[in-house]
């Protein structure tokens, strides 16, 4: 979920195709999934639950292998690589527990005269069909299997386009998916520019992308050719506002953790902290303390601090560091895929690091004196995926939440709103289109089909000519609920 086509986005690199399917091309696989969907078997509750059960079995029976693969790829922190597996299991089990209720048709209110004459309005949810899920590197499992849970629970066969950056996780998924799933239901492919191009030429019924704004535009252009609906999870430079009433030590620790967890490679990570000038120096000092408290004096040797996805990504991040503004960290080792947790201060809106989403463990700190002017500035920028405000002043909190447009966020916290299955997750504007998680994902991956059920022996006479004055007047009944 990043905002430019830079080394952190690997979907369009060249390389041979690998697939979980025995079929020789993505076109053949797509055709098989399309025909399978046409049998209507995926529309049953039993099929959907079976797919979720298979997913849970695959994860539970290979729990350590998946956690180890995530660790090998870049998530060295045990909390992070284990979370990849446990969160994917929890998503599946939560969805399974709610699915029967979600699948029930919902009765809609009707105009009074229709209800009185025995009519009924029902909304049915039907699956779209074969779904392409284009996966990023930063959530090896949660950002591939979580969308798959939404698709499968909604009755959609799906194809995962895995990120090439995740060598260990990809290898494991390519091995295990065919052992637990029929390829017509769930398959995965890995490949470079050619396979992505071929995939996007196919008339998928739905496309989910987690990635950059640049790739999002490519996907939307391709989807437009077939009028395919899309769900785009992108990113942005997420603000964390700290006002003069905030609990500064608490805010500093939470923002530092939010910016450094997963090596800073998370779409909801605070992209920058903007702090009231009256508490800025205290905040900077608390941030320095927080880094040491969380990761020790030698983060490079601390397994709780994850690696960067690639040497190229380290080089890109290092190029953003203004050494004159480093108040903590700043060192890097590209071959080891390591970059210090780094605090930069004072940073200004015109600095290079503020031009784009950082997507790494760098925390620029800016200051403000007037909240209104700050909100004006943030609103002039592309809409971010996340926003955070740290304050004890409810009036200021309300003002921030009402004024700023962003995907989702938190008050006096960072990141963890995305752990909650019962809340929607998604961006707005340049940070995305649509949302998923729980019922919101189920609804996004199904079409709401409205059906008016009329008694066979009841006619609505005023619809038929000849149109008398009384019949025309009777049309007003359609607007009385």
Tab-separated table of C-alpha atoms in Angstrom:
chain	number	residue	atom	x	y	z
A	1	UNK	CA	0.000	0.000	0.000
A	2	UNK	CA	2.399	2.606	-1.184
A	3	UNK	CA	2.055	5.603	-3.410
A	4	UNK	CA	4.588	5.292	-6.201
A	5	UNK	CA	6.175	2.715	-8.464
A	6	UNK	CA	9.478	2.450	-6.611
A	7	UNK	CA	11.562	-0.570	-5.582
A	8	UNK	CA	9.082	-1.512	-2.849
A	9	UNK	CA	6.521	-2.430	-5.538
A	10	UNK	CA	7.528	-5.693	-7.189
A	11	UNK	CA	4.364	-6.797	-9.002
A	12	UNK	CA	5.621	-5.736	-12.411
A	13	UNK	CA	9.097	-7.241	-12.430
A	14	UNK	CA	9.952	-9.860	-14.978
A	15	UNK	CA	10.309	-13.517	-14.079
A	16	UNK	CA	8.915	-16.950	-14.856
A	17	UNK	CA	5.384	-17.889	-13.922
A	18	UNK	CA	4.837	-20.279	-11.056
A	19	UNK	CA	1.402	-21.574	-10.228
A	20	UNK	CA	-0.442	-23.810	-7.809
A	21	UNK	CA	-2.434	-25.110	-10.749
A	22	UNK	CA	-1.718	-28.015	-13.064
A	23	UNK	CA	-3.071	-25.980	-15.969
A	24	UNK	CA	-0.436	-24.445	-18.163
A	25	UNK	CA	-1.599	-20.839	-18.354
A	26	UNK	CA	-3.542	-18.288	-16.376
A	27	UNK	CA	-6.026	-18.192	-19.240
A	28	UNK	CA	-6.767	-21.905	-18.798
A	29	UNK	CA	-7.016	-21.537	-15.040
A	30	UNK	CA	-9.367	-18.580	-15.405
A	31	UNK	CA	-11.534	-20.573	-17.810
A	32	UNK	CA	-11.774	-23.469	-15.362
A	33	UNK	CA	-12.714	-21.180	-12.486
A	34	UNK	CA	-15.286	-19.423	-14.658
A	35	UNK	CA	-16.896	-22.723	-15.653
A	36	UNK	CA	-16.835	-23.885	-12.038
A	37	UNK	CA	-18.609	-20.737	-10.876
A	38	UNK	CA	-21.208	-21.367	-13.551
A	39	UNK	CA	-22.238	-24.611	-11.840
A	40	UNK	CA	-23.640	-22.569	-8.893
A	41	UNK	CA	-21.900	-24.827	-6.364
A	42	UNK	CA	-20.023	-21.850	-4.881
A	43	UNK	CA	-23.310	-20.165	-3.996
A	44	UNK	CA	-24.143	-22.711	-1.319
A	45	UNK	CA	-23.459	-22.192	2.358
A	46	UNK	CA	-21.824	-25.640	2.534
A	47	UNK	CA	-19.246	-24.823	-0.154
A	48	UNK	CA	-18.312	-21.530	1.439
A	49	UNK	CA	-17.863	-23.025	4.904
A	50	UNK	CA	-15.818	-25.862	3.424
A	51	UNK	CA	-13.402	-23.364	1.855
A	52	UNK	CA	-12.982	-21.540	5.176
A	53	UNK	CA	-12.407	-24.863	6.951
A	54	UNK	CA	-9.747	-25.794	4.402
A	55	UNK	CA	-7.997	-22.487	4.927
A	56	UNK	CA	-7.988	-22.890	8.701
A	57	UNK	CA	-6.653	-26.452	8.406
A	58	UNK	CA	-3.897	-25.340	6.060
A	59	UNK	CA	-2.784	-22.634	8.468
A	60	UNK	CA	-3.112	-24.624	11.692
A	61	UNK	CA	-1.425	-27.743	10.337
A	62	UNK	CA	1.485	-25.672	8.998
A	63	UNK	CA	1.520	-22.911	11.601
A	64	UNK	CA	5.244	-22.936	12.316
A	65	UNK	CA	6.174	-23.266	8.655
A	66	UNK	CA	4.179	-20.163	7.785
A	67	UNK	CA	5.577	-18.174	10.722
A	68	UNK	CA	9.115	-19.233	9.807
A	69	UNK	CA	8.572	-18.268	6.177
A	70	UNK	CA	7.358	-14.814	7.166
A	71	UNK	CA	10.387	-14.446	9.432
A	72	UNK	CA	12.718	-15.477	6.629
A	73	UNK	CA	11.125	-12.999	4.256
A	74	UNK	CA	11.496	-10.008	6.608
A	75	UNK	CA	9.285	-10.177	9.719
A	76	UNK	CA	11.858	-11.260	12.288
A	77	UNK	CA	9.760	-10.093	15.262
A	78	UNK	CA	7.884	-13.090	16.693
A	79	UNK	CA	4.819	-10.925	17.399
A	80	UNK	CA	4.706	-10.001	13.712
A	81	UNK	CA	5.351	-13.312	11.966
A	82	UNK	CA	3.072	-15.249	14.317
A	83	UNK	CA	0.388	-12.600	13.910
A	84	UNK	CA	0.402	-13.217	10.159
A	85	UNK	CA	-0.802	-16.761	10.788
A	86	UNK	CA	-3.022	-16.255	13.818
A	87	UNK	CA	-4.819	-13.250	12.313
A	88	UNK	CA	-5.564	-15.183	9.134
A	89	UNK	CA	-6.996	-18.049	11.187
A	90	UNK	CA	-9.064	-15.670	13.321
A	91	UNK	CA	-10.446	-13.926	10.224
A	92	UNK	CA	-11.562	-17.260	8.788
A	93	UNK	CA	-13.150	-18.448	12.017
A	94	UNK	CA	-14.925	-15.154	12.689
A	95	UNK	CA	-16.303	-15.140	9.145
A	96	UNK	CA	-17.469	-18.736	9.476
A	97	UNK	CA	-19.285	-17.923	12.725
A	98	UNK	CA	-21.229	-15.095	11.068
A	99	UNK	CA	-21.696	-16.408	7.544
A	100	UNK	CA	-25.115	-18.014	7.872
A	101	UNK	CA	-26.568	-14.752	9.151
A	102	UNK	CA	-24.856	-12.700	6.448
A	103	UNK	CA	-26.293	-14.931	3.718
A	104	UNK	CA	-29.907	-14.421	4.781
A	105	UNK	CA	-31.975	-12.194	2.474
A	106	UNK	CA	-32.886	-8.909	4.122
A	107	UNK	CA	-36.401	-7.490	3.970
A	108	UNK	CA	-36.627	-3.875	2.850
A	109	UNK	CA	-39.325	-1.366	3.798
A	110	UNK	CA	-41.872	-0.668	1.055
A	111	UNK	CA	-44.396	2.077	0.339
A	112	UNK	CA	-47.362	1.610	2.654
A	113	UNK	CA	-49.843	0.667	-0.062
A	114	UNK	CA	-47.561	-2.128	-1.329
A	115	UNK	CA	-47.168	-3.577	2.151
A	116	UNK	CA	-50.912	-3.394	2.717
A	117	UNK	CA	-51.558	-5.268	-0.532
A	118	UNK	CA	-49.239	-8.140	0.403
A	119	UNK	CA	-46.064	-7.143	-1.439
A	120	UNK	CA	-42.652	-7.835	0.031
A	121	UNK	CA	-39.254	-6.346	-0.805
A	122	UNK	CA	-36.194	-8.568	-0.361
A	123	UNK	CA	-32.504	-7.899	-0.915
A	124	UNK	CA	-30.446	-10.959	-1.838
A	125	UNK	CA	-26.656	-10.925	-1.951
A	126	UNK	CA	-25.093	-12.836	-4.809
A	127	UNK	CA	-21.397	-13.443	-5.537
A	128	UNK	CA	-19.799	-11.528	-8.391
A	129	UNK	CA	-17.785	-14.478	-9.695
A	130	UNK	CA	-14.121	-15.224	-10.373
A	131	UNK	CA	-12.004	-12.808	-8.353
A	132	UNK	CA	-8.395	-11.737	-8.898
A	133	UNK	CA	-6.522	-10.769	-5.721
A	134	UNK	CA	-3.240	-8.921	-6.341
A	135	UNK	CA	-1.197	-9.235	-3.142
A	136	UNK	CA	1.559	-6.997	-1.720
A	137	UNK	CA	4.691	-8.046	0.176
A	138	UNK	CA	4.063	-6.277	3.473
A	139	UNK	CA	1.374	-8.659	4.719
A	140	UNK	CA	2.637	-12.072	3.553
A	141	UNK	CA	-0.543	-13.825	4.716
A	142	UNK	CA	-2.985	-11.253	6.063
A	143	UNK	CA	-3.011	-9.225	2.860
A	144	UNK	CA	-3.440	-12.277	0.647
A	145	UNK	CA	-5.568	-14.672	2.694
A	146	UNK	CA	-7.758	-12.054	4.369
A	147	UNK	CA	-9.078	-10.834	0.986
A	148	UNK	CA	-9.394	-14.502	-0.027
A	149	UNK	CA	-11.609	-15.112	3.014
A	150	UNK	CA	-13.864	-12.253	1.897
A	151	UNK	CA	-14.014	-13.629	-1.644
A	152	UNK	CA	-14.593	-17.282	-0.720
A	153	UNK	CA	-17.159	-16.535	1.987
A	154	UNK	CA	-19.058	-14.495	-0.577
A	155	UNK	CA	-19.061	-17.470	-2.983
A	156	UNK	CA	-16.367	-16.286	-5.378
A	157	UNK	CA	-13.614	-18.597	-6.685
A	158	UNK	CA	-10.362	-16.648	-6.582
A	159	UNK	CA	-6.867	-16.448	-7.939
A	160	UNK	CA	-4.047	-14.956	-5.858
A	161	UNK	CA	-1.295	-13.051	-7.642
A	162	UNK	CA	1.451	-13.310	-5.031
A	163	UNK	CA	4.185	-10.729	-4.540
A	164	UNK	CA	7.525	-11.902	-5.932
A	165	UNK	CA	9.354	-10.296	-3.025
A	166	UNK	CA	8.190	-13.006	-0.588
A	167	UNK	CA	10.327	-15.925	-1.677
A	168	UNK	CA	9.771	-18.158	1.360
A	169	UNK	CA	6.057	-17.442	1.815
A	170	UNK	CA	5.376	-17.797	-1.913
A	171	UNK	CA	7.114	-21.155	-2.035
A	172	UNK	CA	5.032	-22.423	0.871
A	173	UNK	CA	1.720	-21.162	-0.525
A	174	UNK	CA	2.481	-22.637	-3.945
A	175	UNK	CA	3.146	-25.969	-2.252
A	176	UNK	CA	0.218	-26.047	0.169
A	177	UNK	CA	-2.715	-24.431	-1.623
A	178	UNK	CA	-3.058	-27.371	-4.066
A	179	UNK	CA	-2.959	-29.790	-1.133
A	180	UNK	CA	-5.918	-28.146	0.580
A	181	UNK	CA	-7.973	-26.582	-2.236
A	182	UNK	CA	-9.391	-27.515	-5.585
A	183	UNK	CA	-7.741	-25.214	-8.139
A	184	UNK	CA	-11.162	-24.224	-9.442
A	185	UNK	CA	-11.857	-22.711	-6.003
A	186	UNK	CA	-8.523	-21.162	-4.998
A	187	UNK	CA	-5.234	-20.961	-6.870
A	188	UNK	CA	-2.117	-18.847	-6.630
A	189	UNK	CA	0.319	-17.642	-9.263
A	190	UNK	CA	3.653	-15.862	-9.102
A	191	UNK	CA	5.242	-14.128	-12.049
A	192	UNK	CA	6.452	-10.886	-13.530
A	193	UNK	CA	5.248	-8.279	-15.979
A	194	UNK	CA	3.978	-10.784	-18.529
A	195	UNK	CA	1.705	-12.675	-16.150
A	196	UNK	CA	0.279	-9.470	-14.656
A	197	UNK	CA	-0.423	-8.161	-18.138
A	198	UNK	CA	-2.117	-11.429	-19.093
A	199	UNK	CA	-4.154	-11.519	-15.887
A	200	UNK	CA	-5.425	-7.982	-16.347
A	201	UNK	CA	-6.578	-8.767	-19.885
A	202	UNK	CA	-8.970	-11.402	-18.569
A	203	UNK	CA	-12.604	-10.508	-17.806
A	204	UNK	CA	-12.502	-11.157	-14.072
A	205	UNK	CA	-15.750	-10.524	-12.248
A	206	UNK	CA	-14.007	-8.643	-9.434
A	207	UNK	CA	-10.454	-7.435	-8.719
A	208	UNK	CA	-8.881	-6.684	-5.336
A	209	UNK	CA	-5.539	-4.907	-5.248
A	210	UNK	CA	-3.412	-4.044	-2.264
A	211	UNK	CA	-0.562	-1.933	-3.604
A	212	UNK	CA	0.549	1.455	-4.808
A	213	UNK	CA	-1.365	4.309	-6.375
A	214	UNK	CA	0.550	3.717	-9.609
A	215	UNK	CA	-0.456	0.070	-9.787
A	216	UNK	CA	-3.976	1.023	-8.737
A	217	UNK	CA	-4.276	3.224	-11.826
A	218	UNK	CA	-3.015	0.383	-14.037
A	219	UNK	CA	-5.577	-1.991	-12.539
A	220	UNK	CA	-8.426	0.493	-12.903
A	221	UNK	CA	-7.592	1.103	-16.567
A	222	UNK	CA	-7.542	-2.638	-17.230
A	223	UNK	CA	-10.743	-3.205	-15.244
A	224	UNK	CA	-12.491	-0.480	-17.231
A	225	UNK	CA	-12.107	-2.549	-20.399
A	226	UNK	CA	-14.461	-5.161	-18.918
A	227	UNK	CA	-16.363	-2.838	-16.536
A	228	UNK	CA	-15.022	-4.998	-13.701
A	229	UNK	CA	-15.650	-3.689	-10.169
A	230	UNK	CA	-12.529	-3.143	-8.082
A	231	UNK	CA	-11.549	-2.860	-4.437
A	232	UNK	CA	-8.296	-0.920	-4.110
A	233	UNK	CA	-6.292	-0.745	-0.885
A	234	UNK	CA	-3.556	1.801	-1.509
A	235	UNK	CA	-1.763	4.072	0.956
A	236	UNK	CA	-0.522	7.549	1.699
A	237	UNK	CA	1.509	9.702	4.045
A	238	UNK	CA	-0.469	9.158	7.252
A	239	UNK	CA	-0.493	12.034	9.782
A	240	UNK	CA	-0.205	11.658	13.543
A	241	UNK	CA	-1.248	14.926	15.184
A	242	UNK	CA	-0.083	15.599	18.743
A	243	UNK	CA	-1.583	18.683	20.367
A	244	UNK	CA	-0.512	20.585	23.472
A	245	UNK	CA	-2.906	18.649	25.745
A	246	UNK	CA	-1.661	15.182	24.767
A	247	UNK	CA	-0.017	12.676	27.090
A	248	UNK	CA	3.345	13.219	25.412
A	249	UNK	CA	5.269	10.144	26.651
A	250	UNK	CA	2.318	7.908	25.758
A	251	UNK	CA	1.915	9.517	22.332
A	252	UNK	CA	5.623	9.255	21.573
A	253	UNK	CA	5.821	5.552	22.429
A	254	UNK	CA	2.722	4.647	20.424
A	255	UNK	CA	3.775	6.681	17.399
A	256	UNK	CA	7.325	5.317	17.463
A	257	UNK	CA	5.978	1.763	17.664
A	258	UNK	CA	3.489	2.507	14.888
A	259	UNK	CA	6.211	3.914	12.649
A	260	UNK	CA	8.776	1.166	13.333
A	261	UNK	CA	6.706	-2.044	13.643
A	262	UNK	CA	6.969	-4.341	10.596
A	263	UNK	CA	10.088	-2.333	9.705
A	264	UNK	CA	7.758	0.597	9.042
A	265	UNK	CA	6.392	-1.295	6.034
A	266	UNK	CA	2.717	-1.102	6.819
A	267	UNK	CA	0.133	0.941	4.984
A	268	UNK	CA	-1.332	2.425	8.167
A	269	UNK	CA	2.006	3.340	9.768
A	270	UNK	CA	2.240	6.981	10.872
A	271	UNK	CA	4.042	8.696	7.996
A	272	UNK	CA	4.922	11.691	10.117
A	273	UNK	CA	4.197	13.244	13.497
A	274	UNK	CA	3.123	16.866	13.559
A	275	UNK	CA	3.404	18.212	17.091
A	276	UNK	CA	2.297	21.418	18.755
A	277	UNK	CA	5.357	23.622	19.070
A	278	UNK	CA	4.898	23.987	22.832
A	279	UNK	CA	5.549	20.263	23.417
A	280	UNK	CA	7.773	19.473	20.408
A	281	UNK	CA	11.093	19.267	22.262
A	282	UNK	CA	9.571	17.042	24.942
A	283	UNK	CA	8.029	14.836	22.239
A	284	UNK	CA	11.363	14.418	20.431
A	285	UNK	CA	13.095	13.461	23.677
A	286	UNK	CA	10.365	10.927	24.461
A	287	UNK	CA	10.644	9.448	20.951
A	288	UNK	CA	14.367	8.865	21.449
A	289	UNK	CA	13.652	7.167	24.782
A	290	UNK	CA	10.915	5.062	23.204
A	291	UNK	CA	13.192	3.672	20.468
A	292	UNK	CA	15.675	2.439	23.072
A	293	UNK	CA	12.916	1.094	25.315
A	294	UNK	CA	11.331	-0.838	22.420
A	295	UNK	CA	14.375	-2.007	20.459
A	296	UNK	CA	17.396	-1.527	22.722
A	297	UNK	CA	20.604	0.336	21.994
A	298	UNK	CA	21.471	-2.059	19.139
A	299	UNK	CA	18.296	-2.663	17.092
A	300	UNK	CA	20.281	-4.496	14.406
A	301	UNK	CA	20.892	-7.401	16.756
A	302	UNK	CA	17.351	-7.312	18.163
A	303	UNK	CA	15.051	-9.852	16.525
A	304	UNK	CA	12.039	-7.817	17.674
A	305	UNK	CA	12.955	-5.274	15.006
A	306	UNK	CA	12.059	-6.522	11.532
A	307	UNK	CA	14.102	-6.206	8.361
A	308	UNK	CA	13.374	-4.231	5.206
A	309	UNK	CA	12.032	-6.263	2.283
A	310	UNK	CA	15.048	-5.729	-0.013
A	311	UNK	CA	18.436	-4.051	-0.333
A	312	UNK	CA	16.982	-1.741	-2.986
A	313	UNK	CA	14.274	-0.628	-0.558
A	314	UNK	CA	16.948	0.156	2.053
A	315	UNK	CA	18.832	2.296	-0.472
A	316	UNK	CA	15.653	4.178	-1.360
A	317	UNK	CA	14.851	4.854	2.292
A	318	UNK	CA	18.426	5.898	3.061
A	319	UNK	CA	18.237	8.474	0.274
A	320	UNK	CA	15.406	10.190	2.188
A	321	UNK	CA	17.482	10.763	5.326
A	322	UNK	CA	18.840	14.274	5.873
A	323	UNK	CA	21.756	13.565	8.196
A	324	UNK	CA	21.591	17.095	9.631
A	325	UNK	CA	18.134	16.288	10.995
A	326	UNK	CA	18.797	12.849	12.476
A	327	UNK	CA	18.141	12.921	16.216
A	328	UNK	CA	18.224	9.128	16.490
A	329	UNK	CA	19.395	6.337	14.178
A	330	UNK	CA	20.239	6.978	10.538
A	331	UNK	CA	22.573	4.015	9.959
A	332	UNK	CA	21.812	1.309	7.408
A	333	UNK	CA	23.221	-1.880	5.885
A	334	UNK	CA	21.614	-2.550	2.521
A	335	UNK	CA	22.970	-6.095	1.951
A	336	UNK	CA	21.650	-7.060	5.402
A	337	UNK	CA	18.310	-5.363	4.579
A	338	UNK	CA	18.699	-3.267	7.735
A	339	UNK	CA	17.867	0.353	8.505
A	340	UNK	CA	17.971	1.947	11.948
A	341	UNK	CA	14.714	3.092	13.493
A	342	UNK	CA	15.281	6.748	12.666
A	343	UNK	CA	13.854	9.969	14.115
A	344	UNK	CA	14.214	13.183	12.097
A	345	UNK	CA	13.665	16.693	13.513
A	346	UNK	CA	12.945	19.446	12.680
A	347	UNK	CA	11.292	18.513	9.388
A	348	UNK	CA	9.413	20.907	7.123
A	349	UNK	CA	6.675	20.312	4.558
A	350	UNK	CA	9.105	21.191	1.756
A	351	UNK	CA	11.653	18.511	2.737
A	352	UNK	CA	12.223	15.607	0.338
A	353	UNK	CA	11.030	13.041	2.875
A	354	UNK	CA	7.561	14.630	2.859
A	355	UNK	CA	7.030	14.234	-0.893
A	356	UNK	CA	5.664	10.684	-0.829
A	357	UNK	CA	4.710	7.769	1.396
A	358	UNK	CA	7.844	6.651	3.230
A	359	UNK	CA	7.050	2.975	3.810
A	360	UNK	CA	9.937	2.374	6.168
A	361	UNK	CA	11.130	3.005	9.749
A	362	UNK	CA	11.688	6.746	9.417
A	363	UNK	CA	9.690	9.184	11.548
A	364	UNK	CA	9.796	12.831	10.471
A	365	UNK	CA	8.633	15.251	13.155
A	366	UNK	CA	7.091	18.576	12.161
A	367	UNK	CA	5.567	21.278	14.352
A	368	UNK	CA	2.416	23.410	14.244
A	369	UNK	CA	1.031	26.336	16.212
A	370	UNK	CA	-2.494	26.684	14.802
A	371	UNK	CA	-4.710	23.597	14.409
A	372	UNK	CA	-6.902	25.229	11.776
A	373	UNK	CA	-3.938	26.035	9.543
A	374	UNK	CA	-2.538	22.534	10.076
A	375	UNK	CA	-5.802	20.933	9.002
A	376	UNK	CA	-5.856	23.209	5.966
A	377	UNK	CA	-2.372	22.010	5.002
A	378	UNK	CA	-3.151	18.321	5.476
A	379	UNK	CA	-6.364	18.695	3.446
A	380	UNK	CA	-4.330	20.110	0.555
A	381	UNK	CA	-2.408	16.806	0.327
A	382	UNK	CA	-3.574	13.462	-1.130
A	383	UNK	CA	-6.014	11.708	1.204
A	384	UNK	CA	-4.162	9.177	3.408
A	385	UNK	CA	-5.211	5.677	4.378
A	386	UNK	CA	-4.873	6.392	8.110
A	387	UNK	CA	-5.000	9.348	10.453
A	388	UNK	CA	-4.213	9.666	14.160
A	389	UNK	CA	-4.802	12.356	16.757
A	390	UNK	CA	-3.352	12.468	20.265
A	391	UNK	CA	-5.154	14.854	22.576
A	392	UNK	CA	-7.110	15.210	25.812
A	393	UNK	CA	-9.237	17.969	24.266
A	394	UNK	CA	-12.462	16.451	22.920
A	395	UNK	CA	-13.265	19.581	20.955
A	396	UNK	CA	-9.915	19.361	19.150
A	397	UNK	CA	-10.380	15.617	18.548
A	398	UNK	CA	-13.834	16.194	17.062
A	399	UNK	CA	-12.493	18.969	14.857
A	400	UNK	CA	-9.746	16.742	13.432
A	401	UNK	CA	-12.077	13.804	12.814
A	402	UNK	CA	-14.727	15.975	11.171
A	403	UNK	CA	-12.339	18.014	9.061
A	404	UNK	CA	-9.868	15.449	7.706
A	405	UNK	CA	-10.758	12.741	5.176
A	406	UNK	CA	-8.832	9.468	5.523
A	407	UNK	CA	-9.538	5.751	5.406
A	408	UNK	CA	-9.584	5.035	9.133
A	409	UNK	CA	-7.525	5.639	12.228
A	410	UNK	CA	-7.504	6.136	15.951
A	411	UNK	CA	-7.556	8.579	18.826
A	412	UNK	CA	-4.581	8.278	21.184
A	413	UNK	CA	-3.434	5.101	19.396
A	414	UNK	CA	-1.877	3.956	16.117
A	415	UNK	CA	-2.289	1.054	13.691
A	416	UNK	CA	-4.313	-1.401	15.714
A	417	UNK	CA	-7.735	-0.375	14.409
A	418	UNK	CA	-6.857	-2.674	11.491
A	419	UNK	CA	-6.826	-5.691	13.838
A	420	UNK	CA	-10.583	-5.436	14.430
A	421	UNK	CA	-12.772	-7.666	12.266
A	422	UNK	CA	-16.027	-5.847	13.000
A	423	UNK	CA	-14.864	-2.483	11.600
A	424	UNK	CA	-14.449	-1.672	7.886
A	425	UNK	CA	-10.966	-1.244	6.467
A	426	UNK	CA	-10.391	0.794	3.334
A	427	UNK	CA	-9.117	3.993	1.831
A	428	UNK	CA	-10.618	7.064	0.225
A	429	UNK	CA	-9.479	9.024	-2.812
A	430	UNK	CA	-5.824	8.287	-3.538
A	431	UNK	CA	-5.671	5.858	-0.610
A	432	UNK	CA	-8.223	3.463	-2.055
A	433	UNK	CA	-11.707	2.508	-3.167
A	434	UNK	CA	-14.076	0.307	-1.168
A	435	UNK	CA	-13.453	-1.608	2.041
A	436	UNK	CA	-13.422	-5.061	3.514
A	437	UNK	CA	-13.082	-6.987	6.809
A	438	UNK	CA	-15.941	-9.023	8.245
A	439	UNK	CA	-19.421	-8.189	7.006
A	440	UNK	CA	-18.007	-5.233	5.076
A	441	UNK	CA	-15.847	-7.581	3.022
A	442	UNK	CA	-18.752	-9.934	2.457
A	443	UNK	CA	-20.913	-7.046	1.257
A	444	UNK	CA	-18.143	-5.668	-0.981
A	445	UNK	CA	-17.682	-9.051	-2.679
A	446	UNK	CA	-21.401	-9.594	-3.284
A	447	UNK	CA	-23.946	-7.735	-5.375
A	448	UNK	CA	-27.117	-6.574	-3.601
A	449	UNK	CA	-29.958	-7.896	-5.769
A	450	UNK	CA	-33.336	-6.325	-5.010
A	451	UNK	CA	-36.450	-8.433	-5.577
A	452	UNK	CA	-40.040	-7.196	-5.252
A	453	UNK	CA	-42.351	-10.123	-4.520
A	454	UNK	CA	-45.910	-9.502	-5.647
A	455	UNK	CA	-48.920	-11.683	-4.846
A	456	UNK	CA	-50.042	-13.440	-8.040
A	457	UNK	CA	-53.582	-12.111	-7.738
A	458	UNK	CA	-52.890	-8.468	-6.835
A	459	UNK	CA	-52.662	-5.830	-9.580
A	460	UNK	CA	-51.601	-2.207	-9.171
A	461	UNK	CA	-54.356	-0.717	-11.305
A	462	UNK	CA	-53.087	2.844	-11.462
A	463	UNK	CA	-50.054	1.669	-13.479
A	464	UNK	CA	-52.220	0.708	-16.464
A	465	UNK	CA	-53.883	3.051	-18.939
A	466	UNK	CA	-56.181	4.725	-19.487
A	467	UNK	CA	-54.668	7.259	-17.059
A	468	UNK	CA	-57.483	9.033	-15.278
A	469	UNK	CA	-56.927	11.904	-12.882
A	470	UNK	CA	-57.504	9.501	-9.984
A	471	UNK	CA	-54.838	7.109	-11.303
A	472	UNK	CA	-52.275	9.879	-11.727
A	473	UNK	CA	-53.015	11.106	-8.217
A	474	UNK	CA	-52.565	7.548	-6.915
A	475	UNK	CA	-48.881	7.693	-7.980
A	476	UNK	CA	-48.253	9.716	-4.803
A	477	UNK	CA	-48.650	6.471	-2.841
A	478	UNK	CA	-45.184	5.406	-4.051
A	479	UNK	CA	-43.604	8.069	-1.880
A	480	UNK	CA	-45.453	7.263	1.351
A	481	UNK	CA	-43.469	4.842	3.566
